Structure formats: structure tokens, C-alpha cells
Short mmCIF file of C-alpha atoms and ligand atoms in Angstrom, two decimals:
data_model
loop_
_atom_site.label_atom_id
_atom_site.label_comp_id
_atom_site.label_asym_id
_atom_site.label_seq_id
_atom_site.Cartn_x
_atom_site.Cartn_y
_atom_site.Cartn_z
CA MET V 1 -32.81 2.64 6.02
CA ARG V 2 -32.38 4.11 9.35
CA ALA V 3 -33.62 0.86 10.93
CA THR V 4 -30.99 -0.96 8.89
CA GLU V 5 -28.24 1.36 9.87
CA ILE V 6 -29.15 0.90 13.71
CA ILE V 7 -29.13 -2.83 13.39
CA ALA V 8 -25.96 -3.05 11.37
CA GLY V 9 -24.37 -0.59 13.98
CA ALA V 10 -25.66 -2.84 16.87
CA ALA V 11 -24.14 -5.87 15.04
CA ALA V 12 -20.81 -4.10 14.67
CA LEU V 13 -20.88 -3.25 18.33
CA LEU V 14 -21.60 -6.86 19.25
CA ALA V 15 -19.19 -8.37 16.83
CA SER V 16 -16.35 -5.99 18.36
CA GLY V 17 -17.48 -7.07 21.73
CA VAL V 18 -16.82 -3.63 23.02
CA SER V 19 -20.36 -1.88 23.46
CA ALA V 20 -21.00 -2.21 27.04
CA GLU V 21 -17.51 -1.47 28.37
CA ALA V 22 -16.93 1.50 30.57
CA TYR V 23 -13.24 1.94 29.49
CA LEU V 24 -10.78 3.90 31.88
CA GLY V 25 -8.01 5.94 30.59
CA PHE V 26 -6.16 9.08 29.88
CA ASN V 27 -5.54 11.40 26.93
CA SER V 28 -2.03 11.35 25.24
CA GLY V 29 -0.75 13.76 22.76
CA ASN V 30 2.44 12.69 20.86
CA THR V 31 4.64 15.25 22.28
CA LEU V 32 6.07 16.13 25.59
CA ALA V 33 6.00 19.40 27.60
CA ASP V 34 9.11 20.55 25.72
CA ARG V 35 7.50 19.94 22.54
CA SER V 36 9.82 16.99 21.67
CA ALA V 37 8.41 13.78 20.30
CA LYS V 38 7.39 11.09 22.48
CA PHE V 39 8.83 7.65 21.88
CA LYS V 40 7.88 4.01 22.80
CA LYS V 41 9.66 4.29 26.18
CA ASP V 42 7.83 7.61 26.92
CA TRP V 43 4.47 5.80 26.42
CA VAL V 44 5.47 2.70 28.18
CA GLN V 45 6.12 4.88 31.28
CA GLU V 46 2.87 6.38 31.03
CA PHE V 47 0.70 3.16 30.32
CA THR V 48 2.62 1.28 33.12
CA THR V 49 1.87 4.27 35.75
CA ALA V 50 -1.57 4.50 34.49
CA GLN V 51 -2.30 0.68 35.15
CA ASN V 52 -0.60 1.04 38.62
CA LEU V 53 -2.13 4.14 40.08
CA LYS V 54 -2.35 3.70 43.86
CA ASN V 55 -6.02 3.35 45.04
CA ALA V 56 -7.38 3.83 41.50
CA PRO V 57 -11.23 3.07 41.51
CA GLY V 58 -10.34 0.58 38.55
CA THR V 59 -7.56 -0.31 36.13
CA PHE V 60 -6.76 2.62 33.69
CA ASN V 61 -5.53 0.61 31.02
CA ALA V 62 -6.90 2.56 27.86
CA VAL V 63 -5.71 5.59 26.12
CA ARG V 64 -7.11 8.18 23.86
CA LEU V 65 -4.76 9.36 21.15
CA TYR V 66 -4.95 12.33 18.72
CA THR V 67 -3.26 11.12 15.73
CA ASN V 68 -1.95 7.85 14.28
CA ILE V 69 1.30 9.51 13.19
CA GLN V 70 4.61 9.79 15.08
CA ALA V 71 5.41 13.34 15.99
CA TYR V 72 7.36 15.17 13.12
CA SER V 73 7.24 12.34 10.75
CA GLN V 74 7.30 13.25 7.15
CA THR V 75 6.24 9.93 5.84
CA SER V 76 3.32 8.89 8.08
CA GLU V 77 5.38 6.76 10.27
CA PRO V 78 2.99 5.00 12.80
CA ILE V 79 2.92 6.60 16.19
CA GLU V 80 5.02 4.62 18.67
CA ALA V 81 2.38 4.43 21.21
CA PHE V 82 1.12 1.43 19.36
CA GLU V 83 4.21 -0.63 20.28
CA ALA V 84 3.92 0.75 23.91
CA ALA V 85 0.18 -0.34 23.91
CA ILE V 86 1.02 -3.97 22.68
CA GLU V 87 3.87 -4.26 25.29
CA THR V 88 1.69 -3.10 28.20
CA ASN V 89 -1.69 -4.63 27.01
CA THR V 90 -3.34 -1.01 26.68
CA LYS V 91 -6.47 -0.44 25.09
CA ILE V 92 -6.38 2.11 22.31
CA LEU V 93 -9.14 4.92 21.26
CA LEU V 94 -7.52 5.86 17.97
CA GLY V 95 -7.46 9.72 16.98
CA VAL V 96 -7.38 11.19 13.32
CA TRP V 97 -6.62 14.69 12.96
CA ALA V 98 -9.22 16.06 10.34
CA SER V 99 -8.81 19.83 10.42
CA GLY V 100 -6.95 21.96 7.61
CA THR V 101 -6.69 19.12 5.37
CA ASP V 102 -8.90 17.73 2.55
CA THR V 103 -7.64 14.17 3.17
CA ILE V 104 -7.07 12.06 6.09
CA GLU V 105 -4.80 9.55 3.94
CA PRO V 106 -1.57 9.74 5.94
CA GLU V 107 -3.57 8.92 8.95
CA ILE V 108 -4.76 5.97 7.25
CA LYS V 109 -1.59 5.08 5.95
CA ALA V 110 0.09 5.31 9.43
CA LEU V 111 -2.38 2.92 10.74
CA GLN V 112 -2.19 0.55 7.78
CA THR V 113 1.36 0.32 8.17
CA ALA V 114 1.21 -0.33 11.58
CA ILE V 115 -1.45 -3.20 11.10
CA SER V 116 0.85 -4.56 8.61
CA THR V 117 3.46 -4.83 11.11
CA TYR V 118 1.88 -5.78 14.25
CA GLY V 119 -1.37 -7.50 13.13
CA LYS V 120 -3.66 -8.93 15.81
CA LYS V 121 -1.53 -7.85 18.50
CA LEU V 122 -2.54 -4.27 17.53
CA THR V 123 -6.21 -4.56 16.17
CA ASP V 124 -7.17 -6.62 19.16
CA LEU V 125 -6.44 -3.51 21.58
CA ILE V 126 -8.15 -1.04 19.22
CA ILE V 127 -11.67 0.02 21.14
CA GLY V 128 -12.72 3.13 18.97
CA ALA V 129 -11.50 5.72 16.43
CA SER V 130 -12.27 9.19 16.61
CA ILE V 131 -12.62 10.93 13.35
CA GLY V 132 -11.53 14.77 14.25
CA SER V 133 -11.37 16.44 17.37
CA GLU V 134 -13.14 19.88 18.21
CA ASP V 135 -13.18 20.42 14.58
CA LEU V 136 -16.89 21.72 14.49
CA TYR V 137 -16.28 23.95 17.55
CA ARG V 138 -13.66 25.50 15.52
CA VAL V 139 -15.91 26.54 12.72
CA SER V 140 -18.75 27.50 15.19
CA VAL V 141 -19.75 31.06 15.89
CA THR V 142 -17.76 30.91 19.38
CA GLY V 143 -14.81 29.29 17.79
CA ILE V 144 -14.46 31.70 15.02
CA GLN V 145 -14.96 34.68 17.46
CA ASN V 146 -11.98 33.31 19.69
CA LYS V 147 -9.64 32.54 16.68
CA SER V 148 -9.69 29.02 17.63
CA GLY V 149 -7.91 28.12 14.38
CA VAL V 150 -8.85 25.96 11.28
CA GLY V 151 -11.41 23.50 11.72
CA ALA V 152 -13.94 21.29 9.45
CA GLY V 153 -17.43 21.56 8.95
CA PRO V 154 -20.10 18.59 9.21
CA SER V 155 -19.85 17.49 5.52
CA GLU V 156 -15.95 17.19 5.66
CA ILE V 157 -16.20 15.05 8.89
CA VAL V 158 -18.89 12.81 7.42
CA LYS V 159 -16.75 12.42 4.43
CA PHE V 160 -13.59 11.60 6.40
CA ILE V 161 -15.86 8.77 8.25
CA GLY V 162 -16.91 7.61 4.99
CA ASP V 163 -13.11 7.52 3.79
CA TRP V 164 -12.11 5.90 6.91
CA LYS V 165 -14.67 3.02 6.74
CA LYS V 166 -13.73 2.52 3.14
CA ALA V 167 -9.95 2.23 3.89
CA PHE V 168 -10.77 -0.49 6.72
CA GLN V 169 -13.64 -2.32 5.20
CA GLY V 170 -13.22 -5.92 5.54
CA THR V 171 -10.31 -5.70 7.59
CA ALA V 172 -9.76 -6.59 11.38
CA ILE V 173 -10.98 -3.36 12.45
CA ALA V 174 -13.85 -2.93 10.23
CA ASN V 175 -16.26 -3.23 13.25
CA VAL V 176 -14.47 -0.92 15.53
CA PRO V 177 -16.99 1.96 16.43
CA ILE V 178 -16.36 5.25 15.00
CA GLY V 179 -16.77 8.57 16.72
CA HIS V 180 -16.27 12.18 16.73
CA VAL V 181 -15.17 14.30 19.65
CA ASP V 182 -16.38 17.93 20.01
CA THR V 183 -17.92 20.41 22.31
CA TRP V 184 -21.43 20.43 23.94
CA ASP V 185 -22.77 22.95 21.87
CA VAL V 186 -21.72 21.55 18.74
CA TRP V 187 -23.84 18.39 19.53
CA VAL V 188 -27.06 20.56 20.03
CA ASN V 189 -26.52 22.61 16.89
CA GLY V 190 -28.82 21.00 14.41
CA THR V 191 -26.52 21.72 11.39
CA ASN V 192 -24.41 19.18 12.85
CA LYS V 193 -26.83 16.49 12.88
CA PRO V 194 -25.32 14.61 9.87
CA VAL V 195 -22.25 13.92 12.06
CA ILE V 196 -24.38 12.46 14.78
CA ASP V 197 -25.94 10.22 12.26
CA ALA V 198 -22.69 9.13 10.91
CA VAL V 199 -21.10 8.08 14.29
CA ASP V 200 -21.50 4.69 16.30
CA TRP V 201 -20.87 7.18 19.68
CA VAL V 202 -20.47 10.72 20.50
CA GLY V 203 -17.29 12.06 22.10
CA VAL V 204 -17.57 15.06 24.54
CA ASP V 205 -14.92 17.24 26.21
CA GLU V 206 -16.12 19.00 29.31
CA TYR V 207 -14.48 21.25 31.83
CA PRO V 208 -16.69 22.91 34.35
CA TYR V 209 -13.60 24.66 35.64
CA TYR V 210 -13.62 27.05 32.59
CA GLU V 211 -17.55 27.83 32.90
CA ASN V 212 -17.03 31.25 34.25
CA GLY V 213 -20.37 33.17 34.93
CA LYS V 214 -22.08 30.02 35.71
CA GLY V 215 -21.29 29.83 39.47
CA ASN V 216 -18.37 27.37 38.63
CA ASN V 217 -17.03 26.98 42.16
CA ILE V 218 -15.78 23.49 43.00
CA GLU V 219 -18.94 22.71 45.01
CA ASN V 220 -20.91 23.11 41.95
CA SER V 221 -18.87 21.41 39.54
CA GLY V 222 -20.82 18.39 39.82
CA TYR V 223 -24.11 19.99 38.60
CA LEU V 224 -22.37 22.03 35.90
CA PHE V 225 -20.90 18.61 34.57
CA ASP V 226 -24.36 16.85 34.82
CA ARG V 227 -26.29 19.38 33.15
CA ALA V 228 -24.14 19.38 30.12
CA PHE V 229 -23.81 15.79 30.15
CA ASP V 230 -27.37 15.15 30.23
CA ALA V 231 -28.24 17.64 27.62
CA ILE V 232 -25.73 16.08 25.26
CA GLY V 233 -27.33 12.58 26.05
CA SER V 234 -30.71 13.90 25.06
CA ALA V 235 -29.48 15.90 21.91
CA VAL V 236 -27.67 12.91 20.45
CA GLY V 237 -30.75 10.42 21.05
CA ASP V 238 -29.62 6.79 21.06
CA LYS V 239 -25.91 7.20 20.42
CA PRO V 240 -23.74 6.25 23.37
CA VAL V 241 -21.78 9.33 24.72
CA TRP V 242 -18.05 8.91 25.55
CA VAL V 243 -16.32 11.33 27.96
CA THR V 244 -13.27 11.93 26.02
CA GLU V 245 -11.77 14.79 28.24
CA THR V 246 -12.53 16.10 31.77
CA GLY V 247 -10.50 17.06 34.69
CA TRP V 248 -9.72 19.86 37.12
CA PRO V 249 -6.32 21.71 37.50
CA TYR V 250 -4.37 21.77 40.52
CA VAL V 251 -2.33 24.90 39.29
CA GLY V 252 -3.22 28.01 37.51
CA GLN V 253 -5.46 30.98 37.77
CA THR V 254 -8.65 31.27 39.68
CA TRP V 255 -11.28 31.23 36.68
CA ASP V 256 -14.00 33.13 37.68
CA GLN V 257 -15.07 31.00 41.06
CA ALA V 258 -12.97 27.97 39.92
CA GLU V 259 -9.88 27.60 42.02
CA ALA V 260 -7.20 25.21 40.87
CA THR V 261 -5.80 23.38 43.62
CA VAL V 262 -4.91 19.84 44.65
CA LYS V 263 -7.96 19.83 46.93
CA ASN V 264 -10.35 20.73 44.39
CA GLN V 265 -8.74 18.21 41.79
CA GLN V 266 -9.53 15.56 44.45
CA PHE V 267 -13.16 16.75 44.92
CA TYR V 268 -13.74 16.86 41.14
CA TRP V 269 -12.40 13.37 40.84
CA GLN V 270 -14.78 12.13 43.54
CA GLU V 271 -17.96 14.04 42.47
CA VAL V 272 -17.51 13.75 38.59
CA GLY V 273 -15.19 10.78 38.18
CA CYS V 274 -16.46 8.49 40.92
CA ARG V 275 -20.22 9.86 41.06
CA LYS V 276 -20.99 9.73 37.39
CA LEU V 277 -18.53 8.31 35.20
CA PHE V 278 -16.08 5.36 36.42
CA GLY V 279 -17.39 2.30 35.59
CA LYS V 280 -20.39 3.73 33.97
CA VAL V 281 -19.39 5.77 30.74
CA PRO V 282 -16.23 5.51 28.78
CA THR V 283 -14.08 7.94 30.19
CA PHE V 284 -10.65 9.36 29.31
CA TRP V 285 -9.56 11.43 32.23
CA TYR V 286 -7.47 14.82 31.47
CA ASN V 287 -5.01 13.94 32.54
CA LEU V 288 -2.02 11.75 33.76
CA ARG V 289 0.64 14.19 32.78
CA ASP V 290 0.81 17.57 31.48
CA SER V 291 2.40 18.31 28.15
CA ASN V 292 1.03 21.71 26.82
CA PRO V 293 3.76 24.11 27.67
CA ASP V 294 1.60 27.09 26.63
CA ASN V 295 -1.13 26.20 29.02
CA GLU V 296 -0.48 27.69 32.42
CA MET V 297 -3.07 25.33 33.93
CA LYS V 298 -1.82 22.07 35.05
CA PHE V 299 -4.09 18.89 35.12
CA ALA V 300 -1.84 16.13 35.82
CA ILE V 301 -2.81 13.90 38.74
CA THR V 302 0.76 12.79 39.19
CA ASP V 303 4.19 14.22 39.40
CA ASN V 304 6.71 12.64 36.91
CA LEU V 305 4.57 9.70 36.27
CA SER V 306 4.49 8.64 39.91
CA THR V 307 1.96 5.85 40.70
CA THR V 308 1.26 7.76 44.00
CA PRO V 309 -0.97 10.68 42.56
CA HIS V 310 -1.42 14.21 44.23
CA PHE V 311 -4.31 12.89 46.11
CA ASP V 312 -5.74 9.68 47.28
CA LEU V 313 -8.02 8.26 44.38
CA THR V 314 -10.15 6.12 46.46
CA CYS V 315 -13.52 6.85 45.71
CA PRO V 316 -16.04 7.80 48.35
CA SER V 317 -19.20 5.74 49.13
CA THR V 318 -21.19 8.75 49.38
CA PHE V 319 -21.19 12.08 47.46
CA LYS V 320 -21.81 15.56 47.90
CA THR V 321 -23.55 16.21 44.82
CA THR V 322 -27.01 15.32 45.02
CA PRO V 323 -29.95 14.78 42.58
CA LYS V 324 -31.60 17.88 43.44
CA ALA V 325 -30.10 21.03 45.07
CA SER V 326 -28.63 22.65 42.26
CA SER V 327 -26.90 25.81 43.68
CA SER V 328 -25.83 27.56 40.50
CA GLY V 329 -28.94 29.40 39.57
CA ALA V 330 -28.31 28.43 36.02
CA LYS V 331 -31.14 28.31 33.80
CA SER V 332 -32.50 24.98 32.74
CA THR V 333 -32.04 24.19 29.16
CA SER V 334 -34.73 23.73 26.70
CA THR V 335 -32.67 22.69 23.82
CA ALA V 336 -32.45 18.96 24.37
CA THR V 337 -35.32 16.89 22.88
CA GLY V 338 -35.52 13.33 23.32
CA THR V 339 -35.76 12.66 19.78
CA GLY V 340 -32.90 14.25 18.22
CA VAL V 341 -31.02 17.42 17.73
CA SER V 342 -32.16 20.92 18.29
CA ALA V 343 -30.80 24.28 17.71
CA PRO V 344 -29.65 25.72 21.07
CA SER V 345 -31.43 28.55 22.60
CA SER V 346 -29.24 31.78 22.76
CA SER V 347 -28.90 31.37 26.45
CA ALA V 348 -27.55 27.90 26.17
CA SER V 349 -25.10 28.68 23.34
CA GLY V 350 -21.50 28.99 23.70
CA SER V 351 -18.57 26.85 24.20
CA SER V 352 -15.28 27.82 22.92
CA SER V 353 -11.86 26.56 22.72
CA PRO V 354 -9.34 28.95 21.95
CA GLU V 355 -6.14 28.02 20.30
CA ALA V 356 -3.42 26.53 22.29
CA GLU V 357 -1.42 29.71 22.21
CA LYS V 358 -4.15 31.70 24.01
CA SER V 359 -4.53 29.11 26.73
CA GLY V 360 -1.42 30.77 28.42
CA SER V 361 -3.06 34.12 28.67
CA THR V 362 -3.54 35.64 31.98
CA SER V 363 -6.22 38.02 31.27
CA SER V 364 -9.17 36.98 32.95
CA PRO V 365 -12.39 36.29 30.98
CA SER V 366 -15.39 38.79 31.36
CA SER V 367 -17.78 37.23 33.80
CA SER V 368 -20.64 38.62 31.90
CA GLU V 369 -19.99 36.20 28.94
CA PRO V 370 -21.95 33.02 29.14
CA VAL V 371 -19.15 30.65 28.59
CA THR V 372 -15.65 30.47 28.55
CA ALA V 373 -13.27 28.03 27.06
CA THR V 374 -9.93 27.23 27.10
CA VAL V 375 -7.24 24.98 26.04
CA PRO V 376 -5.99 22.87 28.99
CA ALA V 377 -4.57 20.35 26.47
CA GLU V 378 -1.24 19.50 25.11
CA SER V 379 -0.39 20.38 21.51
CA SER V 380 1.71 19.99 18.72
CA VAL V 381 2.66 17.60 16.50
CA ALA V 382 3.23 17.11 12.88
CA THR V 383 3.70 15.79 9.74
CA GLY V 384 5.65 17.83 7.47
CA SER V 385 6.72 20.46 10.22
CA ALA V 386 9.06 20.52 13.07
CA THR V 387 7.85 23.82 14.16
CA SER V 388 5.84 24.72 17.19
CA VAL V 389 2.21 25.08 16.79
CA LYS V 390 2.67 28.86 16.99
CA GLY V 391 4.66 29.05 13.99
CA VAL V 392 2.70 26.72 11.60
CA SER V 393 0.16 28.39 9.22
CA ALA V 394 -3.41 27.25 8.71
CA ALA V 395 -2.29 25.58 5.57
CA ALA V 396 0.70 23.74 7.39
CA VAL V 397 -1.76 22.32 10.02
CA ALA V 398 -2.58 19.20 7.75
CA GLY V 399 -1.55 16.21 9.58
CA MET V 400 -0.86 18.18 12.80
CA THR V 401 -2.51 17.08 16.21
CA LEU V 402 -3.32 19.89 18.12
CA LEU V 403 -4.66 18.66 21.32
CA VAL V 404 -7.38 21.04 22.35
CA GLY V 405 -9.15 21.21 25.84
CA VAL V 406 -12.67 22.35 25.66
CA PHE V 407 -15.19 22.69 28.07
CA ALA V 408 -18.98 22.72 27.33
CA MET V 409 -21.31 25.06 28.68
CA LEU V 410 -25.10 25.39 28.95
C1 LIG C 1 -23.83 25.45 13.92
O1 LIG C 1 -23.04 24.43 13.17
C2 LIG C 1 -22.76 25.08 11.93
C3 LIG C 1 -21.66 23.70 11.10
O2 LIG C 1 -20.95 23.29 12.00
C4 LIG C 1 -21.82 26.20 12.05
O3 LIG C 1 -21.42 26.51 10.68
C5 LIG C 1 -22.39 27.25 12.80
O4 LIG C 1 -21.76 28.28 13.08
C6 LIG C 1 -22.91 26.72 13.94
N1 LIG C 1 -23.70 27.63 14.92
C7 LIG C 1 -23.40 28.42 15.96
C8 LIG C 1 -24.11 29.25 16.49
O5 LIG C 1 -22.04 28.17 16.23
C1 LIG C 2 10.09 15.73 38.63
O1 LIG C 2 11.20 15.72 37.83
C2 LIG C 2 12.02 16.87 37.97
C3 LIG C 2 13.16 16.63 36.63
O2 LIG C 2 13.68 15.67 37.04
C4 LIG C 2 12.38 17.25 39.02
O3 LIG C 2 13.15 18.43 39.03
C5 LIG C 2 11.25 17.47 40.14
O4 LIG C 2 11.76 17.71 41.39
C6 LIG C 2 10.54 16.12 40.04
N1 LIG C 2 9.15 16.37 40.82
C7 LIG C 2 9.01 15.49 41.97
C8 LIG C 2 7.78 15.85 42.49
O5 LIG C 2 9.36 14.55 42.22
C1 LIG C 3 -13.63 33.17 24.21
O1 LIG C 3 -12.96 32.57 25.15
C2 LIG C 3 -12.75 33.30 26.33
C3 LIG C 3 -11.64 32.43 27.21
O2 LIG C 3 -10.54 32.59 26.49
C4 LIG C 3 -14.16 33.27 27.13
O3 LIG C 3 -14.14 34.02 27.86
C5 LIG C 3 -15.18 33.75 26.23
O4 LIG C 3 -16.32 33.79 26.51
C6 LIG C 3 -14.97 33.28 24.69
N1 LIG C 3 -15.88 33.94 23.75
C7 LIG C 3 -17.06 33.41 23.38
C8 LIG C 3 -17.83 34.15 22.37
O5 LIG C 3 -17.38 32.37 23.63
#
């Protein structure tokens, strides 16, 4: 059974021809910084800038979306990012909102509508689909403590994955690899293993900036990233890991030892992006533009979608983060095994992602806490509601895409 699944999965990956490609892209919510909906022209601008960034170490011609539904649509209209992607030849990692709902039918319907309209022009661009985003974090101990909002458990995510596969069985995207995006500690929590088993790849959001109490100064950021990334890799066994969000802010409060500056943004780009990810791991950087008005931390690498970023994107040929020399003093983790998932030890637990409203808070986290978390993301969107995230009840979250940034911690 398991071997059969592996073979089927491998065949699917080969059939879709996408297994080995280290995509380069950014994240993109469906609203702007003033919470208004993005339209086709907004995405055309984004995608055009992304592909023409000065000195970029590759072509950023992929995008990670959070939903298939156009912002504020009451009728599951397809997100206009699809049209923009077709026009600019941008690859698409689909997103499906999976919390606060017992059905992903509106998401499926939006994509089916788009496929019937655009056909192969659209389906040829689809490189993957993430069923859910940080849903398991939100139902974890730290997520609940931090009132991170409505989430979904592993059985719900697995069910939605099944619903998705069934809906697109025998269609042009039947072999598109399915993933789920979540935080580090989620992937080493044994209760979530059914989700690992159900996906073709594992998506991880990781922000060393928010790792207070762990020596999160910029010089140490590469080491913190590596530790989390390598532990995830071990925990999920043979499933490929995609980095679905990572980045460093250039504006914002000093978070323990982490300072938000353009200089540090460049250091992180070089030491994590260039050294570890670009050309090696499918990567969706956070971010090309900022769009979460509630987050005082700003992560954009450009102003106003200029193709000249805040800093020179050129990758250096040598790096400061060297294989040994970890200066963080953090305990080594014992949670990851080579064969599968193990429960996190108490010293390794923790990762959080407070809800969007919290992200603007100026209160500094206690340095005694093992981990911090946050929401660097943009937010908002929604079917059935034109209100901001803040005004929406848990029950109304269905169909809403709340882009939550997270950072995973060891
Ligand atoms: C482990 O995962 C389960 C299911 O997602 C969740 O209910 C539980 O709270 C998680 N454990 C911790 C320590 O977060
Ligand atoms: C970006 O655009 C805004 C609004 O047009 C403008 O006020 C601002 O000066 C621009 N920033 C840069 C760096 O060009
Ligand atoms: C909750 O989030 C805050 C940051 O907003 C962080 O400092 C704290 O460690 C988190 N709590 C837990 C239990 O993870």
C-alpha cells in the first residue's frame, strides 16, 4: 500500500514534470494594504516586477496564492491573479483556505470555473496546490494560547485533500502535487502524521527574526533557519520540503536581538536565500510587497513594485554562515528521526502565529519564552464578507484567506 502510494506519487510527479524544479517566487494575498481587492492589473504589475528584478539570482516567475477566490466575491469568482499569471507566464502554487469551514467546495468551484474559461493556458502554469495554511498551528497548544484564530485538525485537512483530489480526478491538474503549509512544530507533532502521509510535499513558513530567546541576531539567522529546516526535513521523511514563506523585515521593532533594517534584509537574503534556498529548494520569499496593514513589520524588498529593490539582490560567492560554528547556544534537537515523525520534546516545542490583529502589537515578547511567533503577513479577503478580518466572526471565516506569517522554532 505504502509502496504503491510512493510509486503513484512519483509517477504523478514525473507526469507533471515538476518534481525537480526549484521554483522562485513570492507570496501574494488577494488584497492590497488598504484591504481593497487586488485586480488583474495589480497582479500583472506584481508579476512583471518579480520577473524583472535587478540582479536577481534567477527569475522569480512563480507565485504562491492563498485562495482561488477573488476577494469579496460572494459567488466563488476565480481570483484575477489567474488571468495575470497567464498574461505574464507566471507559475502558480494554488492555495486553498481550509479553516473555519466544513467544505472547500467554493474553492474548488472557483478553480473549476477558471479552468473551464482558460483551459490549458491556466492548467499548464499550475505547479502545486496547498490545502490549507497554518491550520494545524492554530489548533496547536501555542496557537490556542496565542488566540491565533480558527484552525483545522489533521483529519479535516486530510479530508479536504481527498475532496480536492476527487474533484480534479481525471482533469488536467490531476497530477499536480498536493501539499499543506504549516509551522515547524506542527510537522514534528506525531498527531499530525496523517497529513504528512496525505501530501506530496510539505510547505514550511520560517522566520528566524521572530525567534526571541534564541539568539536571533542577524548574524545567527542562517543557523536558526538551518536548524529548523533540517529538523523538518528529517521529520517528514521522504517528502520534499518547500519553503513557502521566509524573509526579514526592513521596518519594525527590534525583536529580542533581531533588528529590522535594510542591511539585515540583505544579509538574510544572502545567507538564507542565496546560500540555502535559491536554485535548490522551491522557495516563495516573503515578500515582494507588503499588504498587511496590521503588521508594523514591513518585509517588502522593493518600494512600490520598483524593479530596483532596497538592496542589491546579487548573490555572493562566499557566505558567513559556515557549516559548524553555531553561536546561538541553542540545544540541539532530538526530535527528528530519519524515519518519520516524532513528538517534539518540551524544549523543542513552540512556534506560534498570533492572529493578524496581534501582529501590530508593540508589546515586546518575553525573552524567557522559548519561541515567538507572529503574523508578518497580509490578511483579509473573503467570500461573503466585505469586512476586515477584525470584524469577522469565527463562523464567518469560511472562504476567507488570512495570510498568516509564522516562524518556526527549535
Ligand atoms: C499536536 O497536534 C494536535 C493535532 O493537530 C493538536 O491538537 C495538539 O495540540 C498538538 N500538540 C501540541 C503540543 O501543540
Ligand atoms: C510610493 O508611492 C507612494 C504613493 O504614490 C509615494 O507617496 C511614495 O513616495 C512612493 N515611494 C517611493 C520610494 O517611491
Ligand atoms: C505567543 O506569541 C508571542 C508573540 O506574539 C510570543 O512571544 C509567545 O512566545 C507566544 N506564546 C507561546 C506560548 O508560544
